[in-house]
Every structure is written in C-alpha cells, then in structure tokens.
Rosetta silent file (secondary structure, phi, psi, omega in degrees, C-alpha in Angstrom):
SEQUENCE: MQQSLNPWITSPTTETAEEETTDTYMPPAAVISAPLKGMIEPDAADRLARRTMSGSAALWIIGAHGGAGESRIADLLGARATDHCWPVLQDGSEPRVLLVCRADMRGLTAARSALTQWVSGATPKADLLGLAVLADAPGKTPKSLRDFAAIVGGGAPRLWTLPWVEAWRHGDTTAPSSREYQRFITDMAALATETTSSTAH
SCORE:     score description
SCORE:     0.000 S_00000001
   1 L     0.000  107.966 -167.709  -30.839   47.479   35.976 S_00000001
   2 L   -77.856  141.616 -164.007  -28.696   46.528   33.096 S_00000001
   3 L  -105.193  146.150  170.029  -29.562   43.241   31.908 S_00000001
   4 L  -108.930  156.170 -179.444  -26.887   40.617   30.547 S_00000001
   5 L   -68.637  146.984 -168.958  -27.274   38.238   28.028 S_00000001
   6 L   -97.032  120.648 -174.220  -28.336   34.631   29.008 S_00000001
   7 L   -84.077   -6.677  172.507  -25.639   32.282   28.098 S_00000001
   8 L   -71.334  -46.600 -155.003  -28.543   29.303   28.322 S_00000001
   9 L  -102.846  -56.580 -158.664  -30.071   30.959   25.316 S_00000001
  10 L  -129.105  165.185  176.297  -27.734   33.176   23.412 S_00000001
  11 L  -103.762  110.195 -169.109  -23.907   33.423   23.059 S_00000001
  12 L   -55.517  160.122  178.780  -22.516   36.863   24.435 S_00000001
  13 L  -131.262  -19.684  177.161  -20.475   38.774   21.801 S_00000001
  14 L  -126.103  149.393  176.099  -19.433   41.742   23.890 S_00000001
  15 L   -70.653  110.625  169.077  -17.858   41.996   27.309 S_00000001
  16 L   -91.516  150.558  177.960  -20.266   44.166   29.899 S_00000001
  17 L   -72.176  154.337 -176.928  -18.614   45.885   32.422 S_00000001
  18 L   -73.591  149.649 -162.803  -18.771   44.706   35.896 S_00000001
  19 L  -141.156  128.831  175.845  -21.575   46.096   37.897 S_00000001
  20 L   -82.317  137.156  171.923  -21.864   45.953   41.523 S_00000001
  21 L  -138.918  140.320  162.970  -25.796   45.039   42.588 S_00000001
  22 L  -117.842   22.159  170.988  -27.474   44.262   45.785 S_00000001
  23 L   -61.681  178.346  178.219  -30.824   43.342   44.334 S_00000001
  24 L   -99.917  -50.419 -171.177  -31.915   39.812   45.030 S_00000001
  25 E  -102.553  140.026 -164.482  -33.418   39.295   41.636 S_00000001
  26 L  -127.995   92.658 -173.265  -31.075   39.263   38.680 S_00000001
  27 L   -93.633  126.652  169.403  -33.456   38.743   35.687 S_00000001
  28 L   -48.525  154.930  172.591  -31.577   37.334   32.373 S_00000001
  29 L   -81.566   -8.766  158.928  -32.358   39.096   29.183 S_00000001
  30 L  -126.372  124.221 -170.518  -34.131   36.135   27.885 S_00000001
  31 L  -103.055  143.316  179.078  -35.770   33.983   30.681 S_00000001
  32 L  -103.057  135.156 -165.676  -36.274   30.562   30.414 S_00000001
  33 L  -146.584   22.766  162.651  -39.608   29.662   31.884 S_00000001
  34 L  -165.397  169.551  168.106  -40.022   26.187   30.578 S_00000001
  35 L   -47.631  149.967  165.385  -38.039   23.175   29.238 S_00000001
  36 L  -106.559  159.328  167.482  -36.243   23.711   25.707 S_00000001
  37 L   -74.206  140.801  177.204  -36.220   21.536   22.863 S_00000001
  38 L    83.820   -7.375  179.025  -32.665   20.228   21.983 S_00000001
  39 L   -86.064  124.042  178.901  -31.197   20.632   25.364 S_00000001
  40 L   -79.235  128.279  172.719  -29.219   17.576   26.489 S_00000001
  41 L   -70.240  153.721 -168.009  -29.624   16.092   29.816 S_00000001
  42 L   -78.223  162.192  166.712  -26.767   15.747   32.305 S_00000001
  43 L   -36.550  148.447  179.557  -25.390   12.410   33.181 S_00000001
  44 H   -47.869  -42.956  168.616  -27.178    9.942   35.256 S_00000001
  45 H   -67.922  -22.399  176.210  -24.919   10.595   38.153 S_00000001
  46 H   -96.800   -1.944  178.054  -25.469   14.138   38.143 S_00000001
  47 L   -74.306  136.958  160.243  -29.209   13.935   37.953 S_00000001
  48 L   -76.311  155.209 -178.392  -31.779   14.377   41.171 S_00000001
  49 L   -91.501  171.493  176.365  -33.873   11.499   41.547 S_00000001
  50 E  -114.000  139.436 -168.254  -37.539   11.811   41.267 S_00000001
  51 E  -148.499  132.829  169.485  -39.713   10.449   44.388 S_00000001
  52 E   -43.935  115.731  166.275  -43.600   10.000   44.773 S_00000001
  53 E   -79.353  121.965 -178.578  -44.930   12.623   47.341 S_00000001
  54 L  -107.008  162.270 -175.804  -47.529   11.736   49.535 S_00000001
  55 L    94.236 -165.577  178.725  -49.865   14.578   50.699 S_00000001
  56 L  -153.051  161.389  174.387  -49.926   17.858   49.111 S_00000001
  57 L  -165.918  155.562 -170.499  -48.330   21.491   49.450 S_00000001
  58 L   -63.756  -41.209 -179.558  -48.555   25.001   47.912 S_00000001
  59 L  -145.638  136.412 -171.023  -44.748   24.694   47.511 S_00000001
  60 E  -108.124  146.892  172.649  -41.995   21.924   47.570 S_00000001
  61 E  -112.143  134.722 -179.675  -38.553   23.180   47.957 S_00000001
  62 E  -107.088  118.177  159.777  -35.651   21.074   46.298 S_00000001
  63 E   -81.356  131.730 -168.885  -32.118   21.169   47.418 S_00000001
  64 L   -49.046  -23.421 -129.487  -29.677   20.929   44.793 S_00000001
  65 L  -169.843  160.129 -172.083  -27.227   19.372   47.360 S_00000001
  66 L  -104.364  115.341  169.376  -26.943   17.880   50.648 S_00000001
  67 L    98.606   50.547 -171.392  -26.620   21.302   53.084 S_00000001
  68 L  -102.826  -35.049 -157.905  -28.399   23.347   50.273 S_00000001
  69 L   106.460    5.654  176.681  -30.790   25.065   52.853 S_00000001
  70 H   -43.290  -74.264 -168.264  -33.738   22.891   51.769 S_00000001
  71 H   -65.585  -46.921  179.291  -35.321   22.543   55.172 S_00000001
  72 H   -61.929  -15.098 -178.045  -34.492   26.017   56.494 S_00000001
  73 H  -106.650   -5.856  168.591  -36.080   27.564   53.471 S_00000001
  74 H   -90.767  -50.025  166.371  -39.293   25.431   53.448 S_00000001
  75 H   -47.326  -54.879 -176.308  -39.728   26.448   57.156 S_00000001
  76 H   -58.148  -38.330  168.086  -39.297   30.000   56.228 S_00000001
  77 L   -59.800  -19.746 -179.690  -41.861   29.505   53.331 S_00000001
  78 L    82.348    3.267 -154.781  -44.399   27.473   54.988 S_00000001
  79 L  -116.590  176.924 -177.401  -43.670   25.106   52.234 S_00000001
  80 E   -95.760  121.467  165.204  -42.415   21.335   51.993 S_00000001
  81 E   -61.728  149.371  146.011  -38.826   19.859   51.472 S_00000001
  82 L   -73.285  -28.321 -174.514  -38.099   16.972   48.982 S_00000001
  83 L    75.260   74.686 -174.721  -35.150   15.832   50.322 S_00000001
  84 L    31.802   27.382  179.689  -33.305   16.526   47.155 S_00000001
  85 L  -111.713  163.372  173.586  -35.653   14.777   44.650 S_00000001
  86 E   -97.249  129.316 -177.864  -38.117   16.187   41.812 S_00000001
  87 E   -87.103  133.301  169.538  -41.501   15.563   43.816 S_00000001
  88 E  -113.942  114.159  175.327  -44.243   13.487   41.946 S_00000001
  89 E   -79.829  136.322  179.688  -47.531   14.017   42.957 S_00000001
  90 L   -67.481  -19.204  161.665  -50.105   11.195   43.390 S_00000001
  91 L   -76.510   -2.651  164.486  -52.761   12.900   41.968 S_00000001
  92 L   100.932  -19.810 -153.715  -51.083   13.455   38.683 S_00000001
  93 L   -70.957  179.244  177.252  -50.959   17.355   39.417 S_00000001
  94 L  -105.389  119.695  179.289  -47.984   19.799   38.398 S_00000001
  95 L   -60.912  144.784  147.273  -46.030   20.834   41.757 S_00000001
  96 E   -69.185  136.220  175.129  -44.723   24.444   42.297 S_00000001
  97 E  -131.562  168.798  169.047  -41.013   24.030   43.009 S_00000001
  98 E  -154.918  121.639 -166.457  -38.363   26.125   43.903 S_00000001
  99 E   -89.997  155.818  169.602  -34.538   24.831   43.648 S_00000001
 100 E  -135.732  164.605  178.959  -32.249   26.135   46.337 S_00000001
 101 E  -176.488  159.411  170.417  -28.174   25.591   46.636 S_00000001
 102 E   -71.686  139.673  160.592  -25.312   27.155   48.501 S_00000001
 103 L   -72.214   37.013 -170.094  -23.148   29.827   46.955 S_00000001
 104 L  -123.512  176.760 -171.008  -19.931   27.894   46.789 S_00000001
 105 H   -66.212  -36.427 -175.674  -18.787   26.063   43.751 S_00000001
 106 H   -66.854  -43.237  176.867  -20.031   22.631   44.711 S_00000001
 107 H   -75.781  -13.302  162.563  -23.596   23.977   45.270 S_00000001
 108 H   -86.150  -17.605  167.751  -23.724   25.926   42.225 S_00000001
 109 H   -68.216  -47.424  171.460  -22.423   23.312   40.126 S_00000001
 110 H   -64.848  -35.074  176.292  -24.981   20.799   41.665 S_00000001
 111 H   -55.956  -69.643  179.422  -27.660   23.765   40.960 S_00000001
 112 H   -22.107  -65.791 -169.294  -26.412   23.852   37.232 S_00000001
 113 H   -56.810  -50.069  173.575  -26.867   20.143   36.866 S_00000001
 114 H   -49.189  -43.935 -179.273  -30.442   20.132   38.394 S_00000001
 115 H   -67.556  -44.649  169.174  -31.355   23.208   36.283 S_00000001
 116 H   -50.182  -50.153 -167.976  -29.693   21.097   33.022 S_00000001
 117 H   -62.653  -47.325 -178.050  -31.838   18.568   33.984 S_00000001
 118 H   -66.710  -70.889 -153.850  -35.308   20.736   34.085 S_00000001
 119 H   -69.145   -7.567  177.764  -34.599   22.430   31.071 S_00000001
 120 L   -82.253  -20.274 -179.135  -33.729   19.221   29.059 S_00000001
 121 L    84.500   16.739 -177.276  -36.936   17.847   29.923 S_00000001
 122 L   -95.566   11.829 -172.316  -35.588   15.169   32.068 S_00000001
 123 L  -122.236 -168.813 -169.895  -37.330   15.556   35.189 S_00000001
 124 L   -95.426  160.903 -177.124  -40.888   14.906   36.031 S_00000001
 125 L   -33.744  135.603  179.658  -43.465   17.770   35.161 S_00000001
 126 L  -172.920  130.647  159.664  -42.869   20.825   37.720 S_00000001
 127 E   -76.767  102.126  178.811  -43.560   24.483   37.844 S_00000001
 128 E   -94.224  127.245  170.818  -40.305   25.905   38.608 S_00000001
 129 E   -77.813   -1.778 -174.688  -40.540   29.284   40.165 S_00000001
 130 E   145.263 -178.072  178.535  -36.583   29.841   40.204 S_00000001
 131 E  -111.714  103.043  160.783  -33.342   29.331   41.761 S_00000001
 132 E   -89.828  146.461  175.175  -32.394   30.846   45.300 S_00000001
 133 E  -116.090  115.427  168.664  -28.677   30.917   46.129 S_00000001
 134 E   -87.213  145.843  175.998  -27.859   30.990   49.653 S_00000001
 135 L   -66.036  156.280 -174.666  -24.732   32.480   50.927 S_00000001
 136 L  -123.845   21.122  166.979  -22.395   29.733   52.220 S_00000001
 137 L  -177.832  160.977 -171.274  -20.332   31.863   54.614 S_00000001
 138 L   -60.425  151.350  168.655  -20.352   35.287   56.266 S_00000001
 139 L    89.274  174.219 -175.808  -19.072   38.398   54.380 S_00000001
 140 L   -76.808  118.999  156.934  -19.166   39.095   50.398 S_00000001
 141 L   -34.055  119.256 -177.839  -19.113   36.521   48.014 S_00000001
 142 L   -56.335  157.792 -158.678  -16.108   36.418   45.936 S_00000001
 143 H   -74.819  -35.948  179.243  -16.793   37.953   42.545 S_00000001
 144 H   -48.520  -46.334 -156.324  -16.005   34.734   40.612 S_00000001
 145 H   -78.042  -27.060  164.659  -18.552   32.772   42.601 S_00000001
 146 H   -39.130  -73.791 -169.350  -20.924   35.917   41.790 S_00000001
 147 H   -55.180  -46.543 -169.649  -20.560   35.713   38.023 S_00000001
 148 H   -56.964  -64.197  177.330  -21.064   31.783   38.243 S_00000001
 149 H   -40.064  -61.748  174.514  -24.394   32.086   40.135 S_00000001
 150 H   -48.907  -36.683  162.327  -25.501   34.557   37.640 S_00000001
 151 H   -57.283  -68.034  176.673  -24.756   32.157   34.849 S_00000001
 152 H   -38.524  -51.180 -177.620  -26.176   29.285   36.653 S_00000001
 153 H   -62.116  -44.096  167.187  -29.403   31.265   37.221 S_00000001
 154 L   -38.336  -30.116  172.599  -29.904   31.876   33.560 S_00000001
 155 L   -94.271   21.340  165.353  -31.303   28.617   33.003 S_00000001
 156 L  -101.197  154.397  168.651  -33.955   29.389   35.738 S_00000001
 157 L   -75.997  -14.216 -173.153  -37.230   31.748   35.284 S_00000001
 158 L  -154.510  155.456 -179.220  -36.133   33.528   38.247 S_00000001
 159 E  -139.158  123.622 -177.188  -33.145   33.877   40.437 S_00000001
 160 E  -110.477  103.327  160.581  -32.946   35.067   44.151 S_00000001
 161 E   -97.482  114.468 -179.801  -29.319   35.563   46.088 S_00000001
 162 E   -90.995  139.436  179.101  -29.673   35.456   49.514 S_00000001
 163 L   -89.526  169.422 -165.715  -27.315   36.478   52.097 S_00000001
 164 L   -62.642  126.836 -178.568  -25.514   34.859   55.064 S_00000001
 165 L  -117.100   93.295 -171.204  -27.880   34.522   58.407 S_00000001
 166 H   -52.005  -38.162 -172.371  -25.546   34.280   61.315 S_00000001
 167 H   -56.831  -51.473 -171.764  -28.750   33.522   63.790 S_00000001
 168 H   -40.001  -48.030 -176.363  -29.411   30.514   61.932 S_00000001
 169 H   -45.786  -29.241 -175.699  -26.008   28.927   63.098 S_00000001
 170 H   -96.362    7.734 -164.387  -27.048   29.293   66.760 S_00000001
 171 L    75.772   16.186  163.044  -30.605   27.727   66.138 S_00000001
 172 L   -62.482  124.755 -179.709  -32.536   30.947   65.922 S_00000001
 173 L  -106.863    8.348 -172.978  -35.433   30.118   63.701 S_00000001
 174 L   -69.634  134.803  176.620  -36.826   33.653   63.468 S_00000001
 175 L   -63.184  134.295  175.012  -37.226   35.084   59.932 S_00000001
 176 L   -54.497  138.824  166.515  -34.486   37.105   58.701 S_00000001
 177 L   -94.286    9.788 -176.042  -35.107   40.674   58.658 S_00000001
 178 L   -86.139  135.144 -174.766  -32.824   41.822   55.905 S_00000001
 179 H   -34.685  -44.245  174.923  -34.178   43.452   52.760 S_00000001
 180 H   -38.467  -61.588 -159.465  -32.952   40.649   50.649 S_00000001
 181 H   -82.776  -12.686  169.648  -34.959   37.803   52.525 S_00000001
 182 H   -69.096  -58.336 -177.731  -38.025   40.140   52.646 S_00000001
 183 H   -54.579  -57.041  177.620  -38.079   40.848   49.405 S_00000001
 184 H   -48.408  -49.479  178.871  -37.821   36.874   48.574 S_00000001
 185 H   -50.145  -56.611 -166.756  -40.495   35.898   51.044 S_00000001
 186 H   -54.904  -60.427 -173.641  -42.699   38.839   49.487 S_00000001
 187 H   -48.645  -37.689 -166.569  -41.961   37.598   45.778 S_00000001
 188 H   -80.895  -30.141  177.004  -42.734   33.735   46.711 S_00000001
 189 H   -67.483  -47.168  168.051  -46.033   34.738   48.280 S_00000001
 190 H   -59.637  -34.663 -172.513  -46.876   36.739   44.964 S_00000001
 191 H   -72.106  -46.393 -169.799  -45.595   33.842   42.668 S_00000001
 192 H   -71.539  -27.936 -179.749  -47.877   31.275   44.618 S_00000001
 193 H   -93.885  -26.051 -179.317  -50.940   33.264   44.263 S_00000001
 194 H   -65.111  -43.771  171.882  -50.198   34.196   40.650 S_00000001
 195 H   -53.326  -72.084  175.504  -49.542   30.355   39.995 S_00000001
 196 H   -38.892  -49.742 -165.517  -52.701   29.542   41.656 S_00000001
 197 H   -78.043  -26.521 -179.036  -54.657   31.880   40.107 S_00000001
 198 H   -72.771  -27.495 -167.810  -53.245   31.121   36.539 S_00000001
 199 L  -108.240   19.536 -170.010  -53.862   27.275   36.931 S_00000001
 200 L  -114.675  113.999 -174.174  -57.308   27.430   38.339 S_00000001
 201 L  -122.519    0.000    0.000  -59.952   26.796   35.500 S_00000001
C-alpha cells in the first residue's frame, strides 16, 4: 500500500495520486506514538476533560464527541467507556485508551482537537492505541471526508476506518461480521496483548 506523508510531522511537497483503498488501517509515513515536544495544545473549549475513574479495565474507550460510538465500541471490545473524558486511574497507572469519532466533519474536527491535546502533552498520561473513525451514514464516505480522516489519523499511532452497521440502528448488538470490523477486533486484541507484555516487568 502506498504511504503518504504525515502532515502532523512533515510538510508534503508533492501531490499523490488519488488511491481507493478498502483497508481499515492506513499507516502514515511517520507514526506518532507519543506526545511531541513543541506542539501547542488546543484552546480550553476544545479539550476533553479528565476524570478519575474507579475500578480498572484493560482498555478505555474515549468518544471525541457525543454520538461518537463510544459505548458501542466499548461493548464490542469488552472495554469501558469514559464518557468523553481522558481517564485518570486511581492507582496511578497509565491507562490504555482508544479514541473514537464519527466520520463527519464535526466528529473528525473533535478527534483532531483530542489528538492535538494528546500530542501536545496536555492530557493525563495515557497509552493511546489509535483512532477509530466510524461511518456516520450508510454508503460511501465522501472523498473530502476520507481525506480529512487520513489527515486527522496522522496524529494517532494507528487509524481504523469502520463502515456503517445498519443492524445497530435497530438495537441488534451482535458483533458485525464485516472484514473491517473483524480485523479491527483482531488488531485491538493483539495490541492489548502486546501492550500488556511490554509493560509487564
């Protein structure tokens, strides 16, 4: 798969040809895996709050905005939702988190602000696994929004773009059988295992 420049780190000097892709994970050329020095944090009004969470979880899901799909993804992955907040754990440990948003302009803008907050170091310590962008409507996402999602996703360690699930509108909580969701679930399970192994001393 052709990799594009990551606008969070580099300045593109050439235009790349439009490329259609159905892959859920789109890796940027340079991956941001931790906050960067010199990044300016967003305005206070655009920041997600922080909240001390009771109990523990292997994974916390942060919705970048209302209606992001935070609870749905938490249920899907057996994780805990944070109610649109950066979690602070009572035992002082670093939580593993996944940011989620919808693929419309409002959702992607909110995700960009949340990622800017994280990249600037303005959030509590968190092991951010990536950003999951959920389709906001049936059918194909417009190219302008797909392009914006790729730019926003450049500020996260990983990016998953997930299709619309019609069954969820009707109260069906069954895990989607689509390739994109199956790969997403597999990826998250592997990342949780890798992170647990790498942080266990």
